[in-house]
Amino acid sequence: MKKVLLLSVVLLGSGLAVFAGGQNEPMDEDVYPAGTMSFMGYGNPQVHKVHADDFLNRNRDVAPTVDFEILHVESESAARQHVIMSVTAGAWDDLPTAMRTEEVSLQVMADHGILVDLTDFALEHKDDYIDGVWDAGFYDGRYYGIPTQFKPQLLFYNATLFEKYNIDPERMDTIEGWIDVGRDLKRKSEGKVRLSYIDPGHFTWRYYGRRGLMPQAEANIWDDDGNVVIDTDPGSLLAFNTLDTLKSEDLLLTASMFQPQLYDATRDGRIATFYIGAFWDQFLRQNLPDMEGDWRMMPAPMFENIGLRGAPVAAIDVILNPPGGAPYKDLYLEMMLDFQFNNEARIDWTEKMIGQNQTVSAPIVKKTLEDPYWSQPTHYYGGQSLLGMETKGLVNFAPNLRVTNVDAEADSIISAELEKYVAGDQSMDQAVANMGRILRQRIRKAPAAR
């Protein structure tokens, strides 16, 4: 039998068992073979390497000559395309051990048969995690993805502006109240302050649509039989009409995401809130460190008649399954368990990330979250606890939109029509009608719900 990693001691001591087994054991009974365990990611995958290096250094008895490497790609879709093209060319050596992905890409890769089936592992451990975190990695009756983060949507607001204009932020508990606050901010500031921003490109559908208003409105792109309903579904119409209200009443400043224009407008007090997108903490702290103490947080607003908070964003990793097996499969899974269950190591990693102004997230395992550390004050938010608010934000959250293996193409169609709307080239009614028409022409139907 191979040696059990240090994490096994931690987990067994708390009544949990580490997954052991599978066909991809180390080459001898004691150690994993020499080589590189690699991870393909987008955004800021370097934060993953900090934990991986620490984990390997703590477990050199079973991985004495295993290194960890990051392969950085521009986007989630670029990662998927790289993998599929490499597999098609038979270039398995170009592929990583594991990669970060999203539901639509997971489904495409699972259909190609290139992912390790993690069902047994998931069933063994999922009950120890927060409810719902494993859903994004589930497809066609099997688990292919392991969750690493489960970040809620939160509403970040400039408390200094709310105090200046004597507006109660608690009014933003609902989306209707949030919009009404935007009207008051614009009026009281004589047009200077906007409620939030809108991106002229593809980010508007990604955040205001797929990850934001659509799930909160219980909207659908497809019905359970796979028919296109985006232009007739009541929830879909509610979501798009809400965005139209924000845009047509000039409550949103048009500014490209992640560009200096957006930072400058925020610093100048022209944008009062940020919502939809689990990255705003990193955006604020990295780009606006001089605004420390100005910002506060609250759970995402909800539609009055629906009552669901924002849909959380799950970060999921998958393991590639080359011919002959994945030699570091079990080692990678052990590392992912260490990240969630080893509270001491997770706190150490979190402190390092905070020191570098990197994004952080709370663990997604119930037992680990019991530690008071995960509700400590955050100075940037005037003493509010970021990680504690993230836990609060996972109460009564909306389920994400159902994802199918044709949604990558559908997203490009929907986004193109929404971009024309933002540019003023068509009305929202025209945009929604065009979405439905083009989806029926090009895709016709999505797979039925299972």
Short mmCIF file of C-alpha atoms in Angstrom, two decimals:
data_model
loop_
_atom_site.label_atom_id
_atom_site.label_comp_id
_atom_site.label_asym_id
_atom_site.label_seq_id
_atom_site.Cartn_x
_atom_site.Cartn_y
_atom_site.Cartn_z
CA MET A 1 0.00 0.00 0.00
CA LYS A 2 1.21 3.50 -0.70
CA LYS A 3 1.74 5.86 2.15
CA VAL A 4 -1.24 8.00 3.06
CA LEU A 5 -0.76 11.74 2.83
CA LEU A 6 -0.65 13.96 5.88
CA LEU A 7 -4.18 15.11 5.08
CA SER A 8 -5.47 11.61 5.71
CA VAL A 9 -4.49 11.96 9.35
CA VAL A 10 -6.35 15.24 9.57
CA LEU A 11 -9.49 13.85 7.97
CA LEU A 12 -9.55 10.51 9.74
CA GLY A 13 -9.18 12.36 13.01
CA SER A 14 -12.42 14.19 12.27
CA GLY A 15 -14.26 11.07 11.15
CA LEU A 16 -13.71 11.60 7.43
CA ALA A 17 -12.05 9.21 5.02
CA VAL A 18 -9.75 10.20 2.20
CA PHE A 19 -10.45 8.75 -1.21
CA ALA A 20 -7.96 6.05 -1.99
CA GLY A 21 -7.96 3.70 -4.90
CA GLY A 22 -8.59 3.96 -8.59
CA GLN A 23 -6.30 2.67 -11.26
CA ASN A 24 -3.84 5.56 -11.22
CA GLU A 25 -1.69 4.77 -8.17
CA PRO A 26 1.96 5.88 -7.87
CA MET A 27 4.42 3.73 -9.81
CA ASP A 28 5.71 2.03 -6.64
CA GLU A 29 4.10 1.39 -3.31
CA ASP A 30 5.52 4.44 -1.58
CA VAL A 31 5.79 7.45 -3.88
CA TYR A 32 4.31 9.19 -6.89
CA PRO A 33 6.53 9.19 -9.99
CA ALA A 34 8.83 12.12 -10.66
CA GLY A 35 7.32 14.74 -12.90
CA THR A 36 5.11 17.81 -13.07
CA MET A 37 1.51 18.06 -11.94
CA SER A 38 0.11 20.92 -14.01
CA PHE A 39 -2.99 23.10 -13.83
CA MET A 40 -4.55 25.14 -16.63
CA GLY A 41 -6.43 28.22 -15.50
CA TYR A 42 -7.61 31.69 -16.47
CA GLY A 43 -8.07 34.88 -14.51
CA ASN A 44 -5.46 34.66 -11.76
CA PRO A 45 -4.47 30.98 -11.47
CA GLN A 46 -1.21 31.83 -9.71
CA VAL A 47 -3.05 31.87 -6.38
CA HIS A 48 -3.61 28.14 -6.89
CA LYS A 49 0.13 27.55 -7.10
CA VAL A 50 0.75 29.06 -3.66
CA HIS A 51 -1.34 26.35 -2.01
CA ALA A 52 -0.08 23.60 -4.33
CA ASP A 53 3.57 24.30 -3.57
CA ASP A 54 2.86 24.35 0.15
CA PHE A 55 0.90 21.10 -0.08
CA LEU A 56 3.67 19.31 -1.98
CA ASN A 57 6.33 20.56 0.42
CA ARG A 58 4.32 19.15 3.33
CA ASN A 59 4.01 15.78 1.62
CA ARG A 60 7.45 15.07 0.18
CA ASP A 61 7.35 11.58 1.67
CA VAL A 62 4.91 10.50 -1.04
CA ALA A 63 5.71 13.10 -3.73
CA PRO A 64 9.45 13.77 -3.34
CA THR A 65 10.07 14.80 -6.94
CA VAL A 66 6.70 16.15 -8.07
CA ASP A 67 6.53 19.82 -9.07
CA PHE A 68 3.50 22.00 -9.79
CA GLU A 69 3.15 24.18 -12.87
CA ILE A 70 0.54 26.74 -13.95
CA LEU A 71 -0.54 26.97 -17.60
CA HIS A 72 -2.26 30.31 -18.08
CA VAL A 73 -4.90 30.85 -20.79
CA GLU A 74 -6.97 33.91 -21.60
CA SER A 75 -10.42 32.54 -20.85
CA GLU A 76 -12.54 29.54 -20.00
CA SER A 77 -13.45 29.01 -23.66
CA ALA A 78 -9.76 29.22 -24.67
CA ALA A 79 -8.96 26.46 -22.17
CA ARG A 80 -11.68 24.23 -23.60
CA GLN A 81 -10.57 24.85 -27.18
CA HIS A 82 -6.95 24.08 -26.32
CA VAL A 83 -7.91 20.77 -24.74
CA ILE A 84 -10.21 19.63 -27.53
CA MET A 85 -7.74 20.61 -30.27
CA SER A 86 -4.90 18.80 -28.48
CA VAL A 87 -7.00 15.67 -28.03
CA THR A 88 -8.10 15.76 -31.67
CA ALA A 89 -4.44 15.97 -32.71
CA GLY A 90 -3.47 13.20 -30.30
CA ALA A 91 -1.18 15.60 -28.45
CA TRP A 92 -1.97 14.43 -24.93
CA ASP A 93 1.45 15.56 -23.70
CA ASP A 94 0.29 19.15 -24.25
CA LEU A 95 -2.51 18.76 -21.71
CA PRO A 96 -2.45 19.60 -18.00
CA THR A 97 -3.22 17.25 -15.13
CA ALA A 98 -6.25 19.36 -14.22
CA MET A 99 -7.95 22.55 -15.33
CA ARG A 100 -10.46 25.13 -14.18
CA THR A 101 -13.67 25.13 -16.21
CA GLU A 102 -17.39 25.92 -16.24
CA GLU A 103 -20.48 23.82 -16.78
CA VAL A 104 -20.86 24.18 -20.53
CA SER A 105 -17.21 23.24 -21.19
CA LEU A 106 -17.37 20.40 -18.68
CA GLN A 107 -20.28 18.93 -20.60
CA VAL A 108 -18.54 19.23 -23.96
CA MET A 109 -15.38 17.58 -22.62
CA ALA A 110 -17.34 14.86 -20.84
CA ASP A 111 -19.13 14.08 -24.10
CA HIS A 112 -15.69 13.67 -25.71
CA GLY A 113 -14.76 11.16 -22.99
CA ILE A 114 -11.65 13.02 -21.88
CA LEU A 115 -12.47 13.67 -18.21
CA VAL A 116 -11.87 11.46 -15.19
CA ASP A 117 -15.17 10.27 -13.68
CA LEU A 118 -15.17 11.51 -10.07
CA THR A 119 -18.53 10.06 -9.04
CA ASP A 120 -17.24 7.71 -6.33
CA PHE A 121 -15.07 10.47 -4.89
CA ALA A 122 -17.96 12.96 -4.93
CA LEU A 123 -20.42 10.62 -3.24
CA GLU A 124 -17.90 9.93 -0.50
CA HIS A 125 -17.30 13.59 0.35
CA LYS A 126 -20.15 15.80 -0.89
CA ASP A 127 -22.21 15.66 2.31
CA ASP A 128 -19.39 17.43 4.14
CA TYR A 129 -19.65 20.40 1.78
CA ILE A 130 -22.11 23.30 1.71
CA ASP A 131 -25.32 22.29 -0.03
CA GLY A 132 -25.30 22.85 -3.78
CA VAL A 133 -21.57 23.23 -4.35
CA TRP A 134 -21.19 19.96 -6.26
CA ASP A 135 -24.06 20.64 -8.67
CA ALA A 136 -21.97 22.41 -11.32
CA GLY A 137 -19.75 19.35 -11.72
CA PHE A 138 -22.68 16.95 -12.23
CA TYR A 139 -23.63 15.91 -15.76
CA ASP A 140 -25.63 13.08 -17.22
CA GLY A 141 -25.81 11.21 -13.93
CA ARG A 142 -22.08 11.42 -13.15
CA TYR A 143 -19.73 13.80 -11.33
CA TYR A 144 -16.81 15.14 -13.38
CA GLY A 145 -15.90 18.33 -11.52
CA ILE A 146 -14.66 19.00 -8.00
CA PRO A 147 -15.66 22.38 -6.51
CA THR A 148 -12.92 24.67 -5.23
CA GLN A 149 -14.89 27.87 -4.57
CA PHE A 150 -18.54 28.77 -4.19
CA LYS A 151 -18.75 32.54 -4.18
CA PRO A 152 -22.06 34.34 -3.71
CA GLN A 153 -23.23 37.47 -5.44
CA LEU A 154 -22.91 40.39 -3.02
CA LEU A 155 -23.87 44.04 -3.34
CA PHE A 156 -20.93 46.38 -2.71
CA TYR A 157 -21.86 50.02 -2.08
CA ASN A 158 -19.99 53.26 -1.45
CA ALA A 159 -21.20 54.10 2.06
CA THR A 160 -19.71 57.60 1.82
CA LEU A 161 -22.08 58.44 -1.04
CA PHE A 162 -25.07 57.00 0.77
CA GLU A 163 -24.26 59.10 3.82
CA LYS A 164 -23.68 62.22 1.72
CA TYR A 165 -27.06 61.93 0.02
CA ASN A 166 -28.88 60.61 3.11
CA ILE A 167 -30.02 57.34 1.55
CA ASP A 168 -30.66 54.21 3.60
CA PRO A 169 -28.78 51.27 2.01
CA GLU A 170 -31.25 48.80 3.54
CA ARG A 171 -33.66 49.89 0.82
CA MET A 172 -31.51 47.81 -1.55
CA ASP A 173 -32.69 44.53 -0.05
CA THR A 174 -34.82 44.13 -3.17
CA ILE A 175 -33.98 44.74 -6.82
CA GLU A 176 -36.92 47.13 -7.03
CA GLY A 177 -35.51 49.04 -4.04
CA TRP A 178 -32.03 49.01 -5.55
CA ILE A 179 -33.37 50.62 -8.73
CA ASP A 180 -35.31 53.22 -6.71
CA VAL A 181 -32.14 54.07 -4.80
CA GLY A 182 -30.46 54.64 -8.16
CA ARG A 183 -33.14 57.15 -9.09
CA ASP A 184 -32.61 59.03 -5.81
CA LEU A 185 -28.83 59.03 -6.19
CA LYS A 186 -29.06 60.44 -9.69
CA ARG A 187 -31.58 63.11 -8.65
CA LYS A 188 -29.84 64.20 -5.45
CA SER A 189 -26.42 64.36 -7.13
CA GLU A 190 -27.85 66.34 -10.05
CA GLY A 191 -26.91 63.60 -12.47
CA LYS A 192 -23.36 62.93 -11.32
CA VAL A 193 -23.86 59.60 -9.54
CA ARG A 194 -25.04 56.47 -11.31
CA LEU A 195 -26.29 53.37 -9.54
CA SER A 196 -23.79 51.12 -11.32
CA TYR A 197 -22.15 50.51 -14.71
CA ILE A 198 -22.87 48.61 -17.91
CA ASP A 199 -20.23 47.08 -20.17
CA PRO A 200 -20.60 47.71 -23.93
CA GLY A 201 -19.28 44.24 -24.77
CA HIS A 202 -19.95 40.59 -23.94
CA PHE A 203 -19.70 41.06 -20.17
CA THR A 204 -23.23 42.46 -20.01
CA TRP A 205 -24.86 39.16 -20.93
CA ARG A 206 -22.38 37.19 -18.84
CA TYR A 207 -23.07 39.14 -15.65
CA TYR A 208 -26.36 41.03 -15.87
CA GLY A 209 -27.83 38.12 -17.80
CA ARG A 210 -26.58 34.58 -17.26
CA ARG A 211 -25.12 35.06 -13.79
CA GLY A 212 -27.37 37.83 -12.55
CA LEU A 213 -30.92 38.83 -13.29
CA MET A 214 -31.86 35.69 -15.25
CA PRO A 215 -31.43 33.15 -12.43
CA GLN A 216 -32.91 35.53 -9.86
CA ALA A 217 -35.97 35.96 -12.06
CA GLU A 218 -36.25 32.16 -12.45
CA ALA A 219 -35.77 32.70 -16.18
CA ASN A 220 -35.16 30.10 -18.87
CA ILE A 221 -33.42 30.08 -22.22
CA TRP A 222 -34.83 26.60 -22.96
CA ASP A 223 -37.81 24.73 -21.56
CA ASP A 224 -37.43 21.22 -20.16
CA ASP A 225 -37.90 19.75 -23.64
CA GLY A 226 -35.11 21.92 -25.06
CA ASN A 227 -37.33 24.36 -26.94
CA VAL A 228 -36.26 28.02 -27.18
CA VAL A 229 -38.30 30.14 -24.74
CA ILE A 230 -35.99 33.08 -24.02
CA ASP A 231 -38.34 35.47 -25.84
CA THR A 232 -41.55 34.22 -24.18
CA ASP A 233 -40.56 32.99 -20.72
CA PRO A 234 -41.97 35.30 -17.97
CA GLY A 235 -38.76 35.19 -15.96
CA SER A 236 -36.65 35.99 -18.99
CA LEU A 237 -38.83 38.96 -19.87
CA LEU A 238 -38.65 40.18 -16.26
CA ALA A 239 -34.85 40.03 -16.33
CA PHE A 240 -34.47 41.84 -19.66
CA ASN A 241 -37.10 44.46 -18.79
CA THR A 242 -35.31 45.14 -15.51
CA LEU A 243 -32.05 45.76 -17.35
CA ASP A 244 -33.95 47.96 -19.80
CA THR A 245 -35.29 50.04 -16.91
CA LEU A 246 -31.78 50.56 -15.57
CA LYS A 247 -30.40 51.51 -18.98
CA SER A 248 -33.30 53.60 -20.30
CA GLU A 249 -33.48 55.67 -17.09
CA ASP A 250 -29.73 56.35 -17.38
CA LEU A 251 -28.93 54.73 -14.04
CA LEU A 252 -25.88 52.91 -15.43
CA LEU A 253 -22.60 54.46 -16.56
CA THR A 254 -21.35 52.86 -19.78
CA ALA A 255 -17.79 51.74 -19.08
CA SER A 256 -15.73 48.72 -20.07
CA MET A 257 -15.02 46.28 -17.28
CA PHE A 258 -11.48 46.03 -15.92
CA GLN A 259 -10.43 49.25 -17.68
CA PRO A 260 -9.06 52.49 -16.16
CA GLN A 261 -12.24 54.37 -17.09
CA LEU A 262 -14.21 52.24 -14.66
CA TYR A 263 -11.68 52.65 -11.85
CA ASP A 264 -11.52 56.42 -12.35
CA ALA A 265 -15.30 56.81 -12.37
CA THR A 266 -15.57 54.79 -9.18
CA ARG A 267 -12.87 56.80 -7.42
CA ASP A 268 -14.56 60.01 -8.56
CA GLY A 269 -17.83 58.97 -6.91
CA ARG A 270 -19.75 58.48 -10.13
CA ILE A 271 -20.62 54.82 -9.48
CA ALA A 272 -22.35 53.94 -6.22
CA THR A 273 -22.73 50.15 -6.28
CA PHE A 274 -21.34 47.00 -7.84
CA TYR A 275 -23.40 43.85 -8.12
CA ILE A 276 -23.41 40.56 -10.07
CA GLY A 277 -19.97 39.08 -10.32
CA ALA A 278 -18.11 37.30 -7.55
CA PHE A 279 -14.93 39.30 -8.12
CA TRP A 280 -15.79 42.81 -6.95
CA ASP A 281 -13.84 42.47 -3.73
CA GLN A 282 -10.65 41.86 -5.71
CA PHE A 283 -11.56 44.66 -8.13
CA LEU A 284 -12.01 47.18 -5.33
CA ARG A 285 -9.04 46.27 -3.14
CA GLN A 286 -6.55 45.90 -5.99
CA ASN A 287 -7.53 48.93 -8.04
CA LEU A 288 -8.91 51.31 -5.40
CA PRO A 289 -6.79 50.80 -2.27
CA ASP A 290 -7.17 54.53 -1.52
CA MET A 291 -10.91 53.98 -0.96
CA GLU A 292 -10.39 51.70 2.04
CA GLY A 293 -13.16 52.33 4.57
CA ASP A 294 -15.59 53.80 2.01
CA TRP A 295 -17.18 50.54 0.91
CA ARG A 296 -19.65 48.21 2.59
CA MET A 297 -21.35 44.95 1.61
CA MET A 298 -24.76 43.33 1.85
CA PRO A 299 -26.37 40.19 0.38
CA ALA A 300 -27.55 40.48 -3.21
CA PRO A 301 -30.94 42.16 -3.68
CA MET A 302 -33.88 39.99 -4.71
CA PHE A 303 -37.01 40.46 -6.78
CA GLU A 304 -39.87 41.24 -4.38
CA ASN A 305 -42.23 38.61 -5.77
CA ILE A 306 -39.61 35.87 -6.13
CA GLY A 307 -37.37 36.23 -3.08
CA LEU A 308 -34.14 34.63 -4.32
CA ARG A 309 -30.71 36.12 -3.72
CA GLY A 310 -27.97 36.05 -6.36
CA ALA A 311 -26.87 32.80 -7.96
CA PRO A 312 -23.44 31.76 -6.64
CA VAL A 313 -20.47 31.19 -8.92
CA ALA A 314 -18.89 27.77 -8.57
CA ALA A 315 -15.24 27.31 -9.50
CA ILE A 316 -14.83 23.72 -10.61
CA ASP A 317 -11.74 21.73 -11.53
CA VAL A 318 -11.69 18.69 -13.80
CA ILE A 319 -8.96 16.09 -14.26
CA LEU A 320 -7.95 15.05 -17.77
CA ASN A 321 -7.93 11.33 -18.53
CA PRO A 322 -5.25 10.52 -21.13
CA PRO A 323 -4.71 7.05 -22.59
CA GLY A 324 -3.03 4.95 -19.94
CA GLY A 325 -4.53 6.94 -17.08
CA ALA A 326 -3.77 10.08 -15.08
CA PRO A 327 -0.73 9.43 -12.85
CA TYR A 328 -1.41 12.35 -10.52
CA LYS A 329 -5.19 11.99 -10.25
CA ASP A 330 -5.22 10.87 -6.62
CA LEU A 331 -2.54 13.39 -5.65
CA TYR A 332 -4.59 16.22 -7.13
CA LEU A 333 -7.73 15.08 -5.33
CA GLU A 334 -5.80 14.86 -2.06
CA MET A 335 -4.63 18.43 -2.64
CA MET A 336 -8.19 19.64 -3.22
CA LEU A 337 -9.32 18.02 0.03
CA ASP A 338 -6.41 19.63 1.84
CA PHE A 339 -7.55 23.03 0.55
CA GLN A 340 -10.99 22.59 2.12
CA PHE A 341 -10.43 20.46 5.24
CA ASN A 342 -6.99 21.53 6.48
CA ASN A 343 -8.04 24.67 8.31
CA GLU A 344 -4.54 25.67 9.45
CA ALA A 345 -3.13 25.48 5.92
CA ARG A 346 -6.16 27.28 4.48
CA ILE A 347 -5.79 30.16 6.95
CA ASP A 348 -2.09 30.42 6.10
CA TRP A 349 -2.91 30.57 2.38
CA THR A 350 -5.63 33.17 2.99
CA GLU A 351 -3.29 35.43 4.95
CA LYS A 352 -0.74 35.26 2.14
CA MET A 353 -3.39 36.18 -0.43
CA ILE A 354 -4.70 39.10 1.63
CA GLY A 355 -1.14 40.35 1.98
CA GLN A 356 -0.86 40.39 -1.82
CA ASN A 357 -4.33 41.98 -2.32
CA GLN A 358 -5.44 38.83 -4.11
CA THR A 359 -8.97 37.49 -4.14
CA VAL A 360 -9.87 35.20 -1.26
CA SER A 361 -12.85 33.01 -0.51
CA ALA A 362 -14.20 31.14 2.46
CA PRO A 363 -13.90 27.34 2.56
CA ILE A 364 -16.88 25.39 1.28
CA VAL A 365 -16.79 22.64 3.92
CA LYS A 366 -19.18 22.98 6.85
CA LYS A 367 -16.77 21.89 9.57
CA THR A 368 -13.98 24.23 8.48
CA LEU A 369 -16.36 27.20 8.40
CA GLU A 370 -17.02 26.81 12.13
CA ASP A 371 -13.65 28.41 12.90
CA PRO A 372 -14.13 32.07 14.03
CA TYR A 373 -11.37 33.11 11.64
CA TRP A 374 -13.84 32.96 8.76
CA SER A 375 -15.97 35.75 10.23
CA GLN A 376 -13.21 38.15 11.32
CA PRO A 377 -13.47 41.86 10.41
CA THR A 378 -12.09 43.19 7.12
CA HIS A 379 -10.54 46.65 7.44
CA TYR A 380 -11.25 47.61 3.83
CA TYR A 381 -14.98 47.38 4.54
CA GLY A 382 -14.92 49.39 7.75
CA GLY A 383 -14.83 46.32 9.96
CA GLN A 384 -17.44 44.26 8.12
CA SER A 385 -16.32 40.67 7.54
CA LEU A 386 -15.89 39.84 3.86
CA LEU A 387 -15.75 36.09 4.40
CA GLY A 388 -18.60 36.25 6.91
CA MET A 389 -20.71 38.18 4.39
CA GLU A 390 -19.91 35.56 1.75
CA THR A 391 -21.36 32.91 4.04
CA LYS A 392 -24.45 35.10 4.59
CA GLY A 393 -24.77 35.59 0.85
CA LEU A 394 -25.23 31.84 0.37
CA VAL A 395 -28.56 31.89 2.21
CA ASN A 396 -31.61 31.50 -0.05
CA PHE A 397 -29.61 31.81 -3.27
CA ALA A 398 -31.06 31.36 -6.74
CA PRO A 399 -30.08 28.25 -8.68
CA ASN A 400 -28.02 28.99 -11.76
CA LEU A 401 -29.49 28.73 -15.24
CA ARG A 402 -29.68 25.23 -16.62
CA VAL A 403 -26.61 24.70 -18.80
CA THR A 404 -26.58 22.52 -21.92
CA ASN A 405 -23.87 21.55 -24.37
CA VAL A 406 -25.14 24.12 -26.88
CA ASP A 407 -25.02 27.07 -24.49
CA ALA A 408 -21.59 28.27 -25.64
CA GLU A 409 -23.07 29.00 -29.08
CA ALA A 410 -26.27 30.30 -27.53
CA ASP A 411 -24.34 32.73 -25.35
CA SER A 412 -22.61 34.24 -28.38
CA ILE A 413 -25.97 34.78 -30.10
CA ILE A 414 -27.64 36.31 -27.05
CA SER A 415 -24.67 38.50 -26.22
CA ALA A 416 -24.44 39.90 -29.75
CA GLU A 417 -28.06 41.07 -29.61
CA LEU A 418 -27.60 42.56 -26.15
CA GLU A 419 -24.49 44.43 -27.29
CA LYS A 420 -26.52 46.02 -30.11
CA TYR A 421 -29.06 47.10 -27.50
CA VAL A 422 -26.41 48.68 -25.26
CA ALA A 423 -24.99 50.50 -28.30
CA GLY A 424 -28.44 51.96 -29.02
CA ASP A 425 -28.85 50.10 -32.31
CA GLN A 426 -32.08 48.37 -31.29
CA SER A 427 -34.65 48.34 -28.50
CA MET A 428 -34.74 45.69 -25.80
CA ASP A 429 -37.92 44.26 -27.32
CA GLN A 430 -36.14 43.92 -30.67
CA ALA A 431 -33.08 42.38 -29.02
CA VAL A 432 -35.11 39.72 -27.19
CA ALA A 433 -37.16 38.91 -30.29
CA ASN A 434 -33.96 38.50 -32.33
CA MET A 435 -32.46 36.22 -29.68
CA GLY A 436 -35.41 33.86 -29.94
CA ARG A 437 -35.51 33.95 -33.74
CA ILE A 438 -31.77 33.33 -34.26
CA LEU A 439 -31.59 30.61 -31.60
CA ARG A 440 -34.40 28.75 -33.39
CA GLN A 441 -32.69 29.18 -36.75
CA ARG A 442 -29.18 28.14 -35.73
CA ILE A 443 -29.60 25.75 -32.82
CA ARG A 444 -33.28 24.81 -33.01
CA LYS A 445 -33.31 22.81 -29.78
CA ALA A 446 -31.14 22.14 -26.77
CA PRO A 447 -30.93 18.75 -25.05
CA ALA A 448 -33.92 18.07 -22.85
CA ALA A 449 -33.54 18.39 -19.09
CA ARG A 450 -32.42 15.18 -17.36
#
